[in-house]
Short mmCIF file of C-alpha atoms and ligand atoms in Angstrom, two decimals:
data_model
loop_
_atom_site.label_atom_id
_atom_site.label_comp_id
_atom_site.label_asym_id
_atom_site.label_seq_id
_atom_site.Cartn_x
_atom_site.Cartn_y
_atom_site.Cartn_z
CA MET A 157 0.06 -0.08 0.02
CA GLU A 158 1.44 3.48 -0.95
CA ILE A 159 1.92 5.58 2.05
CA GLU A 160 3.26 9.01 2.12
CA GLY A 161 6.32 9.76 4.08
CA ASN A 162 8.33 6.54 4.43
CA PHE A 163 6.57 5.05 7.56
CA ASN A 164 3.61 2.82 7.76
CA THR A 165 1.18 4.01 10.80
CA VAL A 166 -0.54 0.66 10.29
CA GLU A 167 0.30 -2.36 8.48
CA TYR A 168 -0.98 -5.87 8.23
CA ARG A 169 1.55 -8.55 7.46
CA SER A 170 1.82 -12.36 8.07
CA GLY A 171 -0.97 -12.61 10.55
CA ALA A 172 0.08 -9.62 12.50
CA LEU A 173 -0.88 -5.90 12.63
CA ARG A 174 2.27 -3.83 12.87
CA LEU A 175 2.00 -0.21 14.51
CA ILE A 176 4.48 2.51 14.52
CA ASP A 177 4.97 3.21 18.51
CA GLN A 178 3.61 6.68 18.63
CA ARG A 179 4.52 6.88 22.39
CA ARG A 180 8.24 6.63 21.51
CA LEU A 181 8.40 9.12 18.62
CA PRO A 182 10.40 11.19 17.77
CA ALA A 183 13.32 9.79 19.86
CA GLU A 184 12.95 6.23 18.47
CA GLU A 185 11.22 4.84 15.27
CA SER A 186 9.97 1.54 16.75
CA TYR A 187 6.96 -0.79 15.95
CA VAL A 188 4.64 -2.78 17.97
CA GLU A 189 2.93 -6.09 16.72
CA CYS A 190 -0.50 -7.00 17.61
CA ARG A 191 -1.86 -10.58 17.22
CA SER A 192 -5.40 -10.30 18.53
CA ALA A 193 -8.22 -8.05 19.10
CA GLY A 194 -7.21 -7.74 22.90
CA GLU A 195 -3.70 -6.50 21.88
CA VAL A 196 -5.11 -3.99 19.31
CA ALA A 197 -7.45 -2.61 21.92
CA GLU A 198 -4.53 -2.36 24.52
CA ALA A 199 -2.57 -0.42 21.70
CA ILE A 200 -5.39 1.76 21.17
CA ARG A 201 -6.04 2.58 24.86
CA ALA A 202 -2.33 3.15 25.38
CA MET A 203 -1.84 5.21 22.42
CA THR A 204 0.66 3.33 20.70
CA VAL A 205 -1.79 4.12 17.77
CA ARG A 206 -3.92 7.19 17.99
CA GLY A 207 -5.78 9.60 15.79
CA ALA A 208 -9.41 8.88 14.84
CA PRO A 209 -9.02 7.28 11.36
CA ALA A 210 -5.91 5.20 12.44
CA ILE A 211 -7.66 3.69 15.58
CA GLY A 212 -10.72 2.88 13.26
CA VAL A 213 -8.28 0.99 10.79
CA ALA A 214 -6.61 -0.91 13.54
CA ALA A 215 -9.82 -2.01 15.00
CA ALA A 216 -10.86 -3.24 11.63
CA TYR A 217 -7.87 -5.43 11.77
CA GLY A 218 -8.52 -6.50 15.21
CA MET A 219 -11.91 -7.65 14.10
CA ALA A 220 -10.38 -9.55 11.26
CA MET A 221 -7.83 -11.29 13.29
CA ALA A 222 -10.60 -12.32 15.94
CA VAL A 223 -12.37 -13.98 13.08
CA GLY A 224 -9.22 -15.61 11.75
CA ARG A 225 -8.17 -17.15 15.14
CA SER A 226 -11.65 -18.50 15.32
CA ALA A 227 -11.93 -20.09 12.06
CA HIS A 228 -11.92 -23.59 13.37
CA LEU A 229 -15.11 -23.04 15.37
CA GLY A 230 -18.50 -23.44 14.18
CA PRO A 231 -20.46 -20.46 12.50
CA GLU A 232 -22.26 -19.44 15.84
CA ALA A 233 -19.15 -19.70 18.03
CA GLN A 234 -17.13 -17.65 15.46
CA ILE A 235 -19.75 -14.90 15.58
CA ALA A 236 -19.61 -14.98 19.32
CA VAL A 237 -15.94 -14.50 19.16
CA LEU A 238 -16.45 -11.50 16.87
CA ASP A 239 -18.89 -9.93 19.27
CA GLU A 240 -16.44 -10.34 22.17
CA ALA A 241 -13.77 -8.62 20.04
CA ALA A 242 -16.23 -5.72 19.16
CA ALA A 243 -16.97 -5.21 23.03
CA VAL A 244 -13.32 -5.25 23.80
CA LEU A 245 -12.36 -2.96 21.04
CA SER A 246 -15.23 -0.57 21.73
CA GLY A 247 -14.12 -0.15 25.31
CA ALA A 248 -10.62 0.97 24.39
CA ARG A 249 -11.50 4.76 23.94
CA PRO A 250 -14.72 6.61 23.88
CA THR A 251 -14.71 9.71 21.77
CA ALA A 252 -13.52 8.90 18.20
CA VAL A 253 -16.36 7.63 16.45
CA ASN A 254 -14.30 6.10 13.70
CA LEU A 255 -13.56 3.18 16.20
CA PHE A 256 -17.06 2.31 16.40
CA TRP A 257 -17.74 2.84 12.82
CA ALA A 258 -15.06 0.49 11.67
CA ILE A 259 -16.23 -2.11 14.36
CA ARG A 260 -19.80 -1.87 13.06
CA ARG A 261 -18.83 -2.30 9.45
CA MET A 262 -17.02 -5.33 10.29
CA ARG A 263 -19.64 -6.92 12.35
CA GLU A 264 -22.50 -6.18 9.71
CA ALA A 265 -20.17 -7.62 7.01
CA ALA A 266 -19.96 -10.94 9.01
CA GLU A 267 -23.61 -10.83 9.70
CA ALA A 268 -24.48 -10.46 5.96
CA SER A 269 -21.96 -12.89 4.81
CA GLU A 270 -22.90 -16.41 3.16
CA PHE A 271 -19.62 -17.86 4.71
CA ALA A 272 -18.18 -19.21 7.92
CA GLY A 273 -14.80 -20.52 8.98
CA GLU A 274 -11.63 -19.46 6.97
CA LYS A 275 -13.83 -17.98 3.88
CA LEU A 276 -15.44 -15.71 6.37
CA ALA A 277 -12.03 -14.81 8.03
CA GLU A 278 -10.54 -14.00 4.37
CA GLU A 279 -13.53 -11.93 3.56
CA LEU A 280 -13.26 -9.83 6.66
CA LEU A 281 -9.47 -9.44 6.19
CA GLU A 282 -10.19 -8.20 2.71
CA LEU A 283 -12.70 -5.66 4.15
CA ALA A 284 -9.99 -4.48 6.68
CA HIS A 285 -7.77 -3.97 3.75
CA GLU A 286 -10.50 -2.00 1.95
CA ILE A 287 -11.11 0.29 5.02
CA HIS A 288 -7.22 0.87 5.16
CA ARG A 289 -6.92 1.68 1.36
CA ASP A 290 -10.01 3.92 1.41
CA ASP A 291 -8.72 5.97 4.28
CA ILE A 292 -5.64 6.87 2.32
CA ALA A 293 -7.63 7.85 -0.67
CA THR A 294 -10.11 9.58 1.52
CA CYS A 295 -7.31 11.66 3.04
CA ARG A 296 -6.09 12.51 -0.54
CA LEU A 297 -9.44 14.02 -1.56
CA ILE A 298 -9.69 15.96 1.77
CA GLY A 299 -6.19 17.43 1.19
CA ASP A 300 -7.12 18.59 -2.16
CA HIS A 301 -10.45 20.23 -1.18
CA GLY A 302 -8.74 21.83 1.71
CA ALA A 303 -5.89 23.23 -0.39
CA ALA A 304 -8.47 24.89 -2.70
CA LEU A 305 -9.57 27.07 0.37
CA LEU A 306 -6.11 28.34 0.89
CA SER A 307 -4.54 31.67 -0.60
CA PRO A 308 -1.20 31.44 -1.84
CA GLU A 309 1.84 31.27 0.80
CA THR A 310 -0.65 31.02 3.78
CA SER A 311 0.90 30.54 7.21
CA LEU A 312 -1.12 27.83 8.93
CA LEU A 313 -1.53 26.92 12.58
CA THR A 314 -2.43 23.21 13.58
CA HIS A 315 -3.14 21.48 16.88
CA CYS A 316 -2.46 17.99 17.96
CA ASN A 317 -1.63 15.39 15.06
CA ALA A 318 -4.01 14.90 12.29
CA GLY A 319 -1.22 13.86 9.91
CA GLY A 320 -0.26 10.62 8.40
CA LEU A 321 0.36 9.21 11.87
CA ALA A 322 -3.36 9.80 12.88
CA THR A 323 -4.66 8.01 9.75
CA ALA A 324 -3.61 5.29 7.40
CA GLY A 325 -1.39 7.67 5.63
CA TYR A 326 -1.50 11.29 4.29
CA GLY A 327 -3.66 12.86 6.90
CA THR A 328 -6.81 14.90 7.27
CA ALA A 329 -5.64 18.42 8.52
CA GLY A 330 -2.17 16.76 7.59
CA GLY A 331 -3.49 16.22 4.18
CA VAL A 332 -4.61 19.73 3.74
CA ILE A 333 -1.23 20.84 4.78
CA ARG A 334 0.50 18.49 2.41
CA SER A 335 -1.54 19.26 -0.59
CA GLY A 336 -1.57 22.97 0.20
CA PHE A 337 2.32 22.82 0.41
CA ARG A 338 2.58 21.24 -2.85
CA GLU A 339 0.53 23.61 -4.61
CA GLY A 340 2.42 26.72 -3.01
CA LYS A 341 -0.41 27.58 -0.80
CA VAL A 342 1.34 26.96 2.50
CA SER A 343 4.57 28.64 3.42
CA ARG A 344 4.88 27.25 6.83
CA VAL A 345 2.94 25.61 9.72
CA PHE A 346 2.89 26.72 13.27
CA VAL A 347 2.43 23.59 15.53
CA ASP A 348 0.96 23.67 19.00
CA GLU A 349 3.01 21.46 21.18
CA THR A 350 -0.39 20.03 22.46
CA ARG A 351 -0.08 19.25 26.06
CA PRO A 352 -0.28 16.97 27.88
CA PHE A 353 0.53 14.16 25.33
CA LEU A 354 2.60 16.44 23.20
CA GLN A 355 1.16 15.04 19.82
CA GLY A 356 2.06 18.28 18.19
CA ALA A 357 5.54 18.59 19.36
CA ARG A 358 6.52 14.83 18.98
CA LEU A 359 4.50 13.94 15.96
CA THR A 360 3.24 16.76 13.80
CA ALA A 361 6.65 18.49 14.05
CA TRP A 362 8.29 15.15 13.12
CA GLU A 363 6.01 14.33 10.19
CA LEU A 364 6.15 17.78 8.63
CA SER A 365 9.95 17.98 9.02
CA ARG A 366 10.28 14.72 7.16
CA ASP A 367 8.25 16.06 4.48
CA GLY A 368 10.38 19.29 4.14
CA ILE A 369 7.50 21.52 5.24
CA PRO A 370 8.66 24.49 7.39
CA VAL A 371 7.46 24.07 10.84
CA VAL A 372 7.46 26.56 13.68
CA LEU A 373 6.91 24.79 16.98
CA ILE A 374 5.08 26.93 19.72
CA THR A 375 3.56 26.04 23.20
CA ASP A 376 -0.14 25.97 23.34
CA ASN A 377 -0.37 29.31 25.16
CA MET A 378 1.52 31.15 22.41
CA ALA A 379 -1.22 30.75 19.91
CA ALA A 380 -3.32 33.95 20.77
CA TYR A 381 -0.02 36.08 20.58
CA CYS A 382 0.91 34.64 17.25
CA MET A 383 -2.55 35.48 15.84
CA ARG A 384 -2.36 38.96 17.23
CA LEU A 385 1.06 39.37 15.50
CA GLY A 386 -0.43 38.43 12.15
CA LYS A 387 1.53 35.19 11.85
CA ILE A 388 -1.30 32.94 11.37
CA GLY A 389 -3.42 33.06 8.03
CA ALA A 390 -5.70 30.06 8.71
CA VAL A 391 -6.23 27.40 11.37
CA VAL A 392 -6.59 23.56 10.31
CA VAL A 393 -7.14 20.87 12.62
CA GLY A 394 -8.69 17.29 12.50
CA ALA A 395 -11.72 15.84 14.27
CA ASP A 396 -12.60 12.85 16.44
CA ARG A 397 -16.37 12.98 16.25
CA ILE A 398 -18.78 15.50 14.48
CA ALA A 399 -22.29 15.50 15.76
CA ALA A 400 -25.32 15.92 13.41
CA ASN A 401 -25.37 19.81 14.19
CA GLY A 402 -21.78 20.08 13.17
CA ASP A 403 -20.24 20.55 16.62
CA VAL A 404 -16.76 19.21 16.53
CA ALA A 405 -14.92 17.13 19.22
CA ASN A 406 -11.24 17.23 18.79
CA LYS A 407 -8.04 17.38 20.89
CA VAL A 408 -8.53 19.55 23.91
CA GLY A 409 -7.32 23.14 23.07
CA THR A 410 -9.10 23.05 19.82
CA TYR A 411 -12.21 25.05 21.23
CA GLY A 412 -9.87 27.72 22.56
CA LEU A 413 -8.16 27.98 19.27
CA ALA A 414 -11.63 28.41 17.35
CA VAL A 415 -12.57 31.12 19.90
CA LEU A 416 -9.30 32.90 19.13
CA ALA A 417 -9.43 32.58 15.50
CA ARG A 418 -12.93 34.17 15.46
CA GLU A 419 -11.63 37.05 17.71
CA HIS A 420 -8.81 37.56 15.20
CA LYS A 421 -10.93 37.18 12.03
CA ILE A 422 -8.78 34.06 11.01
CA PRO A 423 -10.47 31.32 9.11
CA PHE A 424 -10.89 28.12 11.02
CA TYR A 425 -11.11 24.80 9.19
CA VAL A 426 -11.87 21.26 10.49
CA ALA A 427 -10.75 18.52 8.11
CA ALA A 428 -12.36 15.07 8.66
CA PRO A 429 -13.57 12.12 6.80
CA MET A 430 -17.39 11.29 6.63
CA SER A 431 -16.42 8.42 8.91
CA THR A 432 -15.92 11.00 11.64
CA ILE A 433 -19.54 12.30 11.36
CA ASP A 434 -21.89 10.85 13.92
CA MET A 435 -25.49 11.58 12.56
CA ASP A 436 -26.83 9.66 15.63
CA THR A 437 -25.28 12.26 18.05
CA PRO A 438 -27.50 15.26 17.80
CA SER A 439 -24.93 17.79 19.29
CA GLY A 440 -21.54 18.09 21.06
CA ASP A 441 -23.28 18.01 24.32
CA GLU A 442 -23.98 14.27 23.85
CA ILE A 443 -20.27 13.34 22.50
CA PRO A 444 -18.56 11.27 25.34
CA ILE A 445 -15.38 13.02 26.27
CA GLU A 446 -12.42 10.92 27.36
CA GLU A 447 -10.81 11.59 30.76
CA ARG A 448 -7.02 10.24 30.84
CA PRO A 449 -4.99 9.49 33.73
CA PRO A 450 -3.78 12.51 35.92
CA GLU A 451 -0.07 11.52 35.49
CA GLU A 452 -0.20 12.68 31.89
CA VAL A 453 -0.71 16.35 33.41
CA ARG A 454 1.57 16.03 36.49
CA ARG A 455 4.40 14.79 34.26
CA ILE A 456 6.02 15.49 31.18
CA GLY A 457 7.52 12.17 30.19
CA ASP A 458 8.84 10.54 33.34
CA THR A 459 9.60 13.98 34.96
CA LEU A 460 7.33 15.21 37.76
CA ILE A 461 6.51 18.83 37.28
CA ALA A 462 3.74 19.37 39.90
CA PRO A 463 2.98 18.27 43.39
CA GLU A 464 2.75 14.47 43.32
CA LYS A 465 -0.74 14.25 44.72
CA VAL A 466 -2.32 17.49 43.25
CA GLU A 467 -5.79 17.15 41.84
CA VAL A 468 -5.99 17.07 38.18
CA PHE A 469 -8.73 17.39 35.27
CA ASN A 470 -7.42 15.78 32.09
CA PRO A 471 -10.04 15.70 29.44
CA ALA A 472 -8.55 14.41 26.17
CA PHE A 473 -11.00 16.41 23.97
CA ASP A 474 -13.20 19.32 23.84
CA VAL A 475 -16.19 20.56 21.70
CA THR A 476 -16.06 23.41 19.24
CA PRO A 477 -19.42 24.86 18.61
CA ALA A 478 -20.39 24.45 14.67
CA GLY A 479 -20.77 28.23 14.46
CA LEU A 480 -17.17 28.41 15.11
CA VAL A 481 -16.22 26.53 12.14
CA ASP A 482 -15.73 28.44 9.00
CA ALA A 483 -15.67 24.93 6.77
CA LEU A 484 -15.66 21.45 7.41
CA ILE A 485 -13.44 19.71 4.71
CA THR A 486 -14.64 16.17 4.03
CA GLU A 487 -13.79 13.88 1.14
CA ARG A 488 -17.38 14.65 -0.38
CA GLY A 489 -16.74 18.45 -0.39
CA LEU A 490 -17.00 21.35 2.03
CA VAL A 491 -19.74 22.50 4.64
CA ARG A 492 -19.74 26.04 5.60
CA LEU A 493 -20.89 25.61 9.09
CA ALA A 494 -20.51 29.04 10.33
CA GLU A 495 -22.73 30.35 7.42
CA GLY A 496 -25.50 27.97 8.47
CA GLU A 497 -24.84 25.12 5.99
CA SER A 498 -25.73 21.66 7.57
CA VAL A 499 -23.83 18.47 7.72
CA GLY A 500 -26.81 16.81 6.24
CA SER A 501 -26.13 18.54 3.05
CA LEU A 502 -23.32 15.92 2.68
CA TYR A 503 -25.66 13.03 2.53
CA PRO A 504 -27.28 12.52 -0.90
O1 MRU B 849 -5.82 11.55 21.72
P1 MRU B 849 -5.47 11.49 20.20
O2 MRU B 849 -3.97 11.71 19.90
O3 MRU B 849 -5.89 10.10 19.44
O4 MRU B 849 -6.30 12.66 19.56
C1 MRU B 849 -6.18 12.93 18.19
C2 MRU B 849 -6.89 13.96 17.64
O5 MRU B 849 -7.50 14.79 18.44
C3 MRU B 849 -6.78 14.24 16.29
O6 MRU B 849 -6.92 15.63 16.01
C4 MRU B 849 -8.02 13.78 15.65
O7 MRU B 849 -8.10 12.12 15.95
C5 MRU B 849 -7.99 13.60 14.03
S1 MRU B 849 -6.99 12.67 13.49
C6 MRU B 849 -7.05 12.71 11.71
#
């Protein structure tokens, strides 16, 4: 499979799912192998693999591996193993809807299949490959639609990592950056470090540097001043779940950037595949927001930076109201949410 940037975020080979270990980047480029749905669920929970589309693709392979490992059982027992895998994978992280979307697709395909045993395992593995391939193609379309919004030589700001590492390759916001840079629309990218897990500093800065795209790393609290100084021409971020009314859950800190962008009259764009839209969730108020362990805030890496027992609030995501999103960029095209266009317009 053709992947941009010389690394494979997710790769299935010889019965195992190989994941680039995103906890260790950029210091070390190492890989983790998962051989069961339980191991994939643990990799998602521990953020070895992260980013909404990437965890969806990984979960699809987790489901395929569960069916493969139970091919010797009878049809009913095989479906029971699949249901168990679905439950374990669904419990890994709550916010990114791509996870549940991929699990449901795999489960429905098994239900609809005329096969059982090895044949069913082959069919589901092929579907996981299809979800993988489609994600790359989707990101390229998102990249092209997003680049069309930018004026030449725009200086962008992004948050967290919505690049090749967060997807099967190319990226959503990262795709807009890549396509835009190739077309001369992007001069450089300001990257928020993205406390506490530092996806911006560790992952986005690494990815963009590898692509030769000029990066300026800032701490999260510098974004407002950069906007005030006129250094930012547009903000582009990814999403973990978009509710039916257009509210966007993404990495905590996104909402603050959207408010700042509006204050400074800077366009704020969200790039995401259709699989991130959850029409069953009416608004951002109903999106489950993951809370992560307090140690992520009390420490940077292994270093304690706060009193050992200080109370911590560590939501991994926040919700940006649709009205602050100038355009939602999908593979099917744009939705100008701030102008009142609706997410429903993407569905024929
Ligand atoms: O906690 P993470 O690193 O999984 O959060 C990732 C994000 O918030 C990304 O912006 C989002 O998943 C979009 S990835 C294309």
